[in-house]
C-alpha cells in the first residue's frame, strides 16, 4: 500500500533527520530531440533536463546510491569528475577500467563518499557522449566551521559572512560547446576526413545559447594575435581554423568527406540566454564555473563584475582578482563576486580561447533591475580578447592552495611522456607510440584483473601504494606542424601537484635534477588540481607529482573528447601492491 500524499513529506523529513549523512539520487538517461541553441537534434537528457540536475551534498556525506538507468540506444557509464573515490575505485565510472559499460535497459548503482568539498561534475565516460549532452554539476558543500580563504578578499566580518552564505548558495554555471552533429557523426567525420576537427556550432551556458554567424573577415580580425601568427589563412564563417598543413601535418586527408556545416557553412539560429538571478541585498554571489566543453578552450567574464577566484578544481586557493578567466575542458573555477552595481541586467560572456572565434552569453540579472534597459560594458570581445588594457586575466601559474599544502620533496618514480600525433592528424598519443585501446569500453574491467588480456597493449603506469610519482608531459612538435592544440590532461582519483613547466625539451632524469639546473621553470607554490594544460605554443613540457593513496585502475587522459577517443590516454594501475577486492561493478 502506498503511503497517503499527506504522509509523504513527513516521512521524507524523518529520513532526512535520521540519515543526515546519507544521500541518494536516481538518474534516468534518455535519448530525445532537443534544441539547446535553436536547432533540433537527438541528444541525451538526464531526468528530462539538459544539463542534468545538479547533485548537491555536504562534505562527508555517504552517497549510498546514484542509480543510473540507461534508456539510451547505446552503452554508457557515469564518471564523477574530480571526485577522488577514496576506497571506492569501482565507482569511478570508466567502462573497461572500473566497471562493465551500462547496456541499454540496465541500471548501475554508484556508491561513494563525498570526502572533499568543492565543485565537481559528472559526465559519461564511454565514447564521446559528452558531445551528446550527458553532463551535470556536482557540489559538495563545506561544513559551517570550515577554514575558508574569504578573509583574504575582505577583512570586513559582514563581507566574510556574506561570502560564506554565497558559497553555500553558489550559482553552478555549466559551460559547454555544442554541435549539430551527434558524437558518432562528429567522430565519423574526423575519421573519414583525417582531420583533427574542433569546430563547434555554439557555446552554451547552463544549456542555453544560439548560433551567431559573422563575416569571416571580422572573425579573422578577432583572433588573438599569437594565434593569428600561426593560423595565417582566414578563418571560416564559423570562426574555425582552415585546414592547413602547418596545423594538421601532411598525412592523408579527404576534405570531400567533410559534412557541410561542420567546419564552415554557418546558419544562424536562436536559442535562449540563460539567466542567473542575484539579489544585491546579499552583497556577494559565488559563480562556480564548470567547463563541460568537449572541444573548446574557453574564457569567461561577467561585464562590470570583477571576480575573486577562490577555488580551483574544487580546492581552495589564495583568492586572486581577475576580470577574465581561461577555463579548459573539465576544469572548475569558483568566483566570488561583489554585487555592488546598479540593478540591471549584465552580460556573462564565454568566448572561445584560441581554437575558435565564437561566444556564448547569459544574463546576470539583479532582482529589481528587470525593467532597467542597460547595455553593460564588456571586459572581453567576441574573440575572448580584453577590451581595454586594464582588464586583468587570471594568472594560472599563481594559484597557491589554501591553506598551503606541499608535495613530498622527492618522488619514487619518474615518467617522461612524449605527447603528439601518431600516424594521422587526428590520432593522438601520450607516449609517441601507443594508443589507449579503442575498444577499452568493451573490455573486461581492469579493476577485476590488472593483467587482463585487453590491457596488454595499453599504455600503463604501475605504482606502489603510498609512493610519490612524477610525470612530465613533453610536447613533441615535428615539422610541418609548428604547434599542438593545448591538451587539458585530466587525472582521475586524487589530485596532483603541478610542479613546473617551460618551453623546449625536458632533458633531465628527474624533477630534482631539473629544478637544480632550471629553478625558474618550477613553482614555489605548486598548484593542487586535477587538470594540467599543456602549452599551445610549440615544444614545451609540464611536470606533475602525485601521491599514490587510493589503489585502483584510473585514467590519465586528454579531456578533449576527440583526442581521448583517438587514443590520448593511459591507465594508472595505482597501488598495485594493495589492489582492492572487487566492488559491486555489475549493472542489473
Ligand atoms: C556494451 O557493453 C558490454 C558490457 O557491458 C560489452 O560486452 C559490449 O561489447 C558493449 N557494446 C559496445 C558496442 O561497445
Ligand atoms: C543573448 O545575449 C547576447 C549578448 O548580449 C545578445 O546579442 C543576444 O541577442 C541574446 N540572445 C537572446 C536570444 O536573447
Ligand atoms: C533582464 O533579463 C530578464 C531575464 O532574462 C528579462 O526578462 C528582462 O526582460 C531583461 N530586462 C531588460 C530591460 O532587458
Ligand atoms: C589587452 O591587454 C594587453 C596587455 O595588458 C594590452 O597590451 C592590450 O592593449 C589590451 N587590449 C586592448 C584592446 O586594450
Ligand atoms: C603507425 O604506423 C606505422 C607505419 O605504418 C606502423 O608500423 C605502426 O604500427 C602504427 N602505429 C600504431 C600505434 O598504429
Ligand atoms: C594506501 O596508502 C594510503 C596512503 O598511505 C593509505 O592511507 C591507504 O590505507 C593505503 N591503502 C591500502 C589498501 O593499503
Ligand atoms: Cu588533447
Short mmCIF file of C-alpha atoms in Angstrom, two decimals, residues 338-513:
data_model
loop_
_atom_site.label_atom_id
_atom_site.label_comp_id
_atom_site.label_asym_id
_atom_site.label_seq_id
_atom_site.Cartn_x
_atom_site.Cartn_y
_atom_site.Cartn_z
CA UNK A 338 30.60 41.65 -5.16
CA UNK A 339 27.05 42.71 -6.08
CA UNK A 340 27.61 46.46 -5.98
CA UNK A 341 26.39 47.55 -9.41
CA UNK A 342 23.16 49.32 -10.33
CA UNK A 343 20.23 46.87 -10.51
CA UNK A 344 20.05 45.89 -14.18
CA UNK A 345 20.99 43.04 -16.50
CA UNK A 346 24.71 42.36 -17.08
CA UNK A 347 26.06 40.06 -19.77
CA UNK A 348 28.11 36.99 -18.90
CA UNK A 349 30.41 36.24 -21.82
CA UNK A 350 32.04 32.93 -22.60
CA UNK A 351 34.33 33.04 -25.61
CA UNK A 352 36.48 30.53 -27.44
CA UNK A 353 40.07 30.83 -26.25
CA UNK A 354 42.33 30.40 -29.25
CA UNK A 355 40.82 27.45 -31.09
CA UNK A 356 37.71 29.16 -32.45
CA UNK A 357 36.36 32.71 -32.57
CA UNK A 358 32.94 32.13 -31.01
CA UNK A 359 30.97 33.28 -27.98
CA UNK A 360 28.01 32.36 -25.84
CA UNK A 361 26.09 34.62 -23.50
CA UNK A 362 23.99 34.56 -20.35
CA UNK A 363 22.34 37.24 -18.25
CA UNK A 364 23.38 38.16 -14.73
CA UNK A 365 20.13 39.77 -13.60
CA UNK A 366 19.81 41.86 -10.44
CA UNK A 367 16.45 41.41 -8.73
CA UNK A 368 14.57 44.66 -9.16
CA UNK A 369 16.56 45.59 -12.26
CA UNK A 370 14.48 43.65 -14.78
CA UNK A 371 12.90 46.77 -16.28
CA UNK A 372 16.11 48.80 -16.48
CA UNK A 373 17.37 48.99 -20.03
CA UNK A 374 21.13 48.98 -19.82
CA UNK A 375 23.92 47.90 -22.15
CA UNK A 376 26.63 46.52 -19.86
CA UNK A 377 30.28 47.23 -20.67
CA UNK A 378 32.26 44.11 -21.69
CA UNK A 379 35.69 43.11 -20.41
CA UNK A 380 36.19 40.79 -23.39
CA UNK A 381 35.17 40.83 -27.03
CA UNK A 382 33.60 38.11 -29.19
CA UNK A 383 37.02 36.54 -29.73
CA UNK A 384 37.79 36.45 -25.99
CA UNK A 385 40.34 39.29 -26.08
CA UNK A 386 40.43 42.03 -23.42
CA UNK A 387 38.64 45.20 -24.47
CA UNK A 388 40.94 47.53 -22.53
CA UNK A 389 44.44 47.34 -21.13
CA UNK A 390 43.10 47.43 -17.55
CA UNK A 391 41.34 44.06 -17.88
CA UNK A 392 43.15 41.55 -15.65
CA UNK A 393 43.38 37.95 -16.84
CA UNK A 394 43.72 35.16 -14.26
CA UNK A 395 47.35 34.19 -13.78
CA UNK A 396 47.04 30.40 -13.91
CA UNK A 397 50.65 29.93 -12.77
CA UNK A 398 49.90 31.52 -9.44
CA UNK A 399 47.14 29.55 -7.75
CA UNK A 400 48.56 28.66 -4.31
CA UNK A 401 46.41 26.15 -2.43
CA UNK A 402 44.75 27.48 0.73
CA UNK A 403 45.77 26.57 3.38
CA UNK A 404 49.24 25.91 1.97
CA UNK A 405 49.97 22.28 1.11
CA UNK A 406 53.13 20.91 -0.42
CA UNK A 407 54.04 17.66 -2.13
CA UNK A 408 56.89 15.46 -0.90
CA UNK A 409 60.37 16.87 -1.60
CA UNK A 410 61.20 13.96 -3.82
CA UNK A 411 59.43 11.21 -5.73
CA UNK A 412 59.87 7.45 -6.01
CA UNK A 413 59.10 7.20 -9.73
CA UNK A 414 59.70 9.34 -12.79
CA UNK A 415 57.92 9.05 -16.14
CA UNK A 416 58.70 11.20 -19.17
CA UNK A 417 55.86 11.06 -21.73
CA UNK A 418 56.03 12.32 -25.31
CA UNK A 419 52.76 13.80 -26.47
CA UNK A 420 51.98 14.03 -30.13
CA UNK A 421 50.18 12.85 -33.22
CA UNK A 422 50.76 9.33 -34.45
CA UNK A 423 50.05 8.12 -37.97
CA UNK A 424 47.39 10.74 -38.72
CA UNK A 425 46.33 14.32 -37.98
CA UNK A 426 43.58 13.27 -35.62
CA UNK A 427 45.19 10.41 -33.68
CA UNK A 428 46.95 11.46 -30.52
CA UNK A 429 49.11 9.57 -28.07
CA UNK A 430 50.62 10.27 -24.68
CA UNK A 431 53.88 8.42 -25.36
CA UNK A 432 54.52 8.69 -29.07
CA UNK A 433 53.83 5.02 -29.84
CA UNK A 434 50.75 3.73 -28.04
CA UNK A 435 47.04 4.47 -28.16
CA UNK A 436 44.53 3.81 -25.45
CA UNK A 437 42.74 0.75 -26.89
CA UNK A 438 39.78 1.86 -29.00
CA UNK A 439 37.68 -1.00 -27.60
CA UNK A 440 38.54 -0.24 -23.96
CA UNK A 441 34.85 0.22 -23.18
CA UNK A 442 34.03 -3.32 -24.26
CA UNK A 443 36.86 -4.99 -22.36
CA UNK A 444 36.92 -6.76 -19.02
CA UNK A 445 37.30 -4.00 -16.42
CA UNK A 446 40.93 -3.69 -15.33
CA UNK A 447 39.89 -3.46 -11.72
CA UNK A 448 38.83 -7.11 -11.89
CA UNK A 449 42.18 -8.13 -13.26
CA UNK A 450 45.09 -5.73 -13.80
CA UNK A 451 46.66 -8.38 -16.02
CA UNK A 452 43.57 -8.66 -18.25
CA UNK A 453 44.49 -9.52 -21.82
CA UNK A 454 43.00 -6.38 -23.34
CA UNK A 455 45.23 -4.14 -21.27
CA UNK A 456 48.44 -5.67 -22.62
CA UNK A 457 48.59 -3.22 -25.48
CA UNK A 458 47.53 -0.19 -23.44
CA UNK A 459 49.89 2.46 -22.16
CA UNK A 460 50.11 1.88 -18.40
CA UNK A 461 51.89 3.20 -15.37
CA UNK A 462 52.04 0.83 -12.41
CA UNK A 463 52.62 2.34 -9.00
CA UNK A 464 53.04 1.11 -5.43
CA UNK A 465 50.73 2.43 -2.76
CA UNK A 466 51.97 5.28 -0.58
CA UNK A 467 54.65 6.36 -3.06
CA UNK A 468 55.12 9.64 -4.94
CA UNK A 469 55.10 9.66 -8.72
CA UNK A 470 56.42 12.30 -11.13
CA UNK A 471 55.10 12.59 -14.66
CA UNK A 472 56.44 15.02 -17.27
CA UNK A 473 54.31 15.69 -20.34
CA UNK A 474 56.61 16.65 -23.19
CA UNK A 475 55.09 18.09 -26.35
CA UNK A 476 56.80 16.82 -29.46
CA UNK A 477 56.44 19.06 -32.49
CA UNK A 478 57.70 17.55 -35.75
CA UNK A 479 57.61 19.57 -38.99
CA UNK A 480 55.50 20.74 -40.68
CA UNK A 481 53.13 21.19 -37.71
CA UNK A 482 54.51 24.04 -35.67
CA UNK A 483 52.25 23.51 -32.69
CA UNK A 484 49.79 21.28 -30.88
CA UNK A 485 46.48 22.43 -29.53
CA UNK A 486 46.57 22.68 -25.73
CA UNK A 487 45.77 19.32 -24.14
CA UNK A 488 43.88 19.55 -20.85
CA UNK A 489 45.25 16.41 -19.17
CA UNK A 490 42.85 15.17 -16.51
CA UNK A 491 43.85 12.83 -13.70
CA UNK A 492 41.22 10.59 -12.19
CA UNK A 493 41.10 9.82 -8.45
CA UNK A 494 43.15 12.12 -6.19
CA UNK A 495 44.54 15.47 -7.29
CA UNK A 496 48.16 16.08 -8.24
CA UNK A 497 50.60 18.97 -7.88
CA UNK A 498 51.62 20.99 -10.90
CA UNK A 499 55.34 21.42 -10.16
CA UNK A 500 56.60 23.38 -13.12
CA UNK A 501 56.53 23.95 -16.84
CA UNK A 502 58.65 25.52 -19.54
CA UNK A 503 59.28 25.84 -23.25
CA UNK A 504 61.66 23.50 -25.00
CA UNK A 505 62.79 19.98 -24.13
CA UNK A 506 62.89 18.33 -20.72
CA UNK A 507 66.43 16.94 -20.83
CA UNK A 508 66.84 15.79 -17.23
CA UNK A 509 66.37 12.44 -15.49
CA UNK A 510 64.30 13.71 -12.60
CA UNK A 511 62.50 16.78 -11.34
CA UNK A 512 65.19 17.18 -8.70
CA UNK A 513 67.84 17.46 -11.40
#
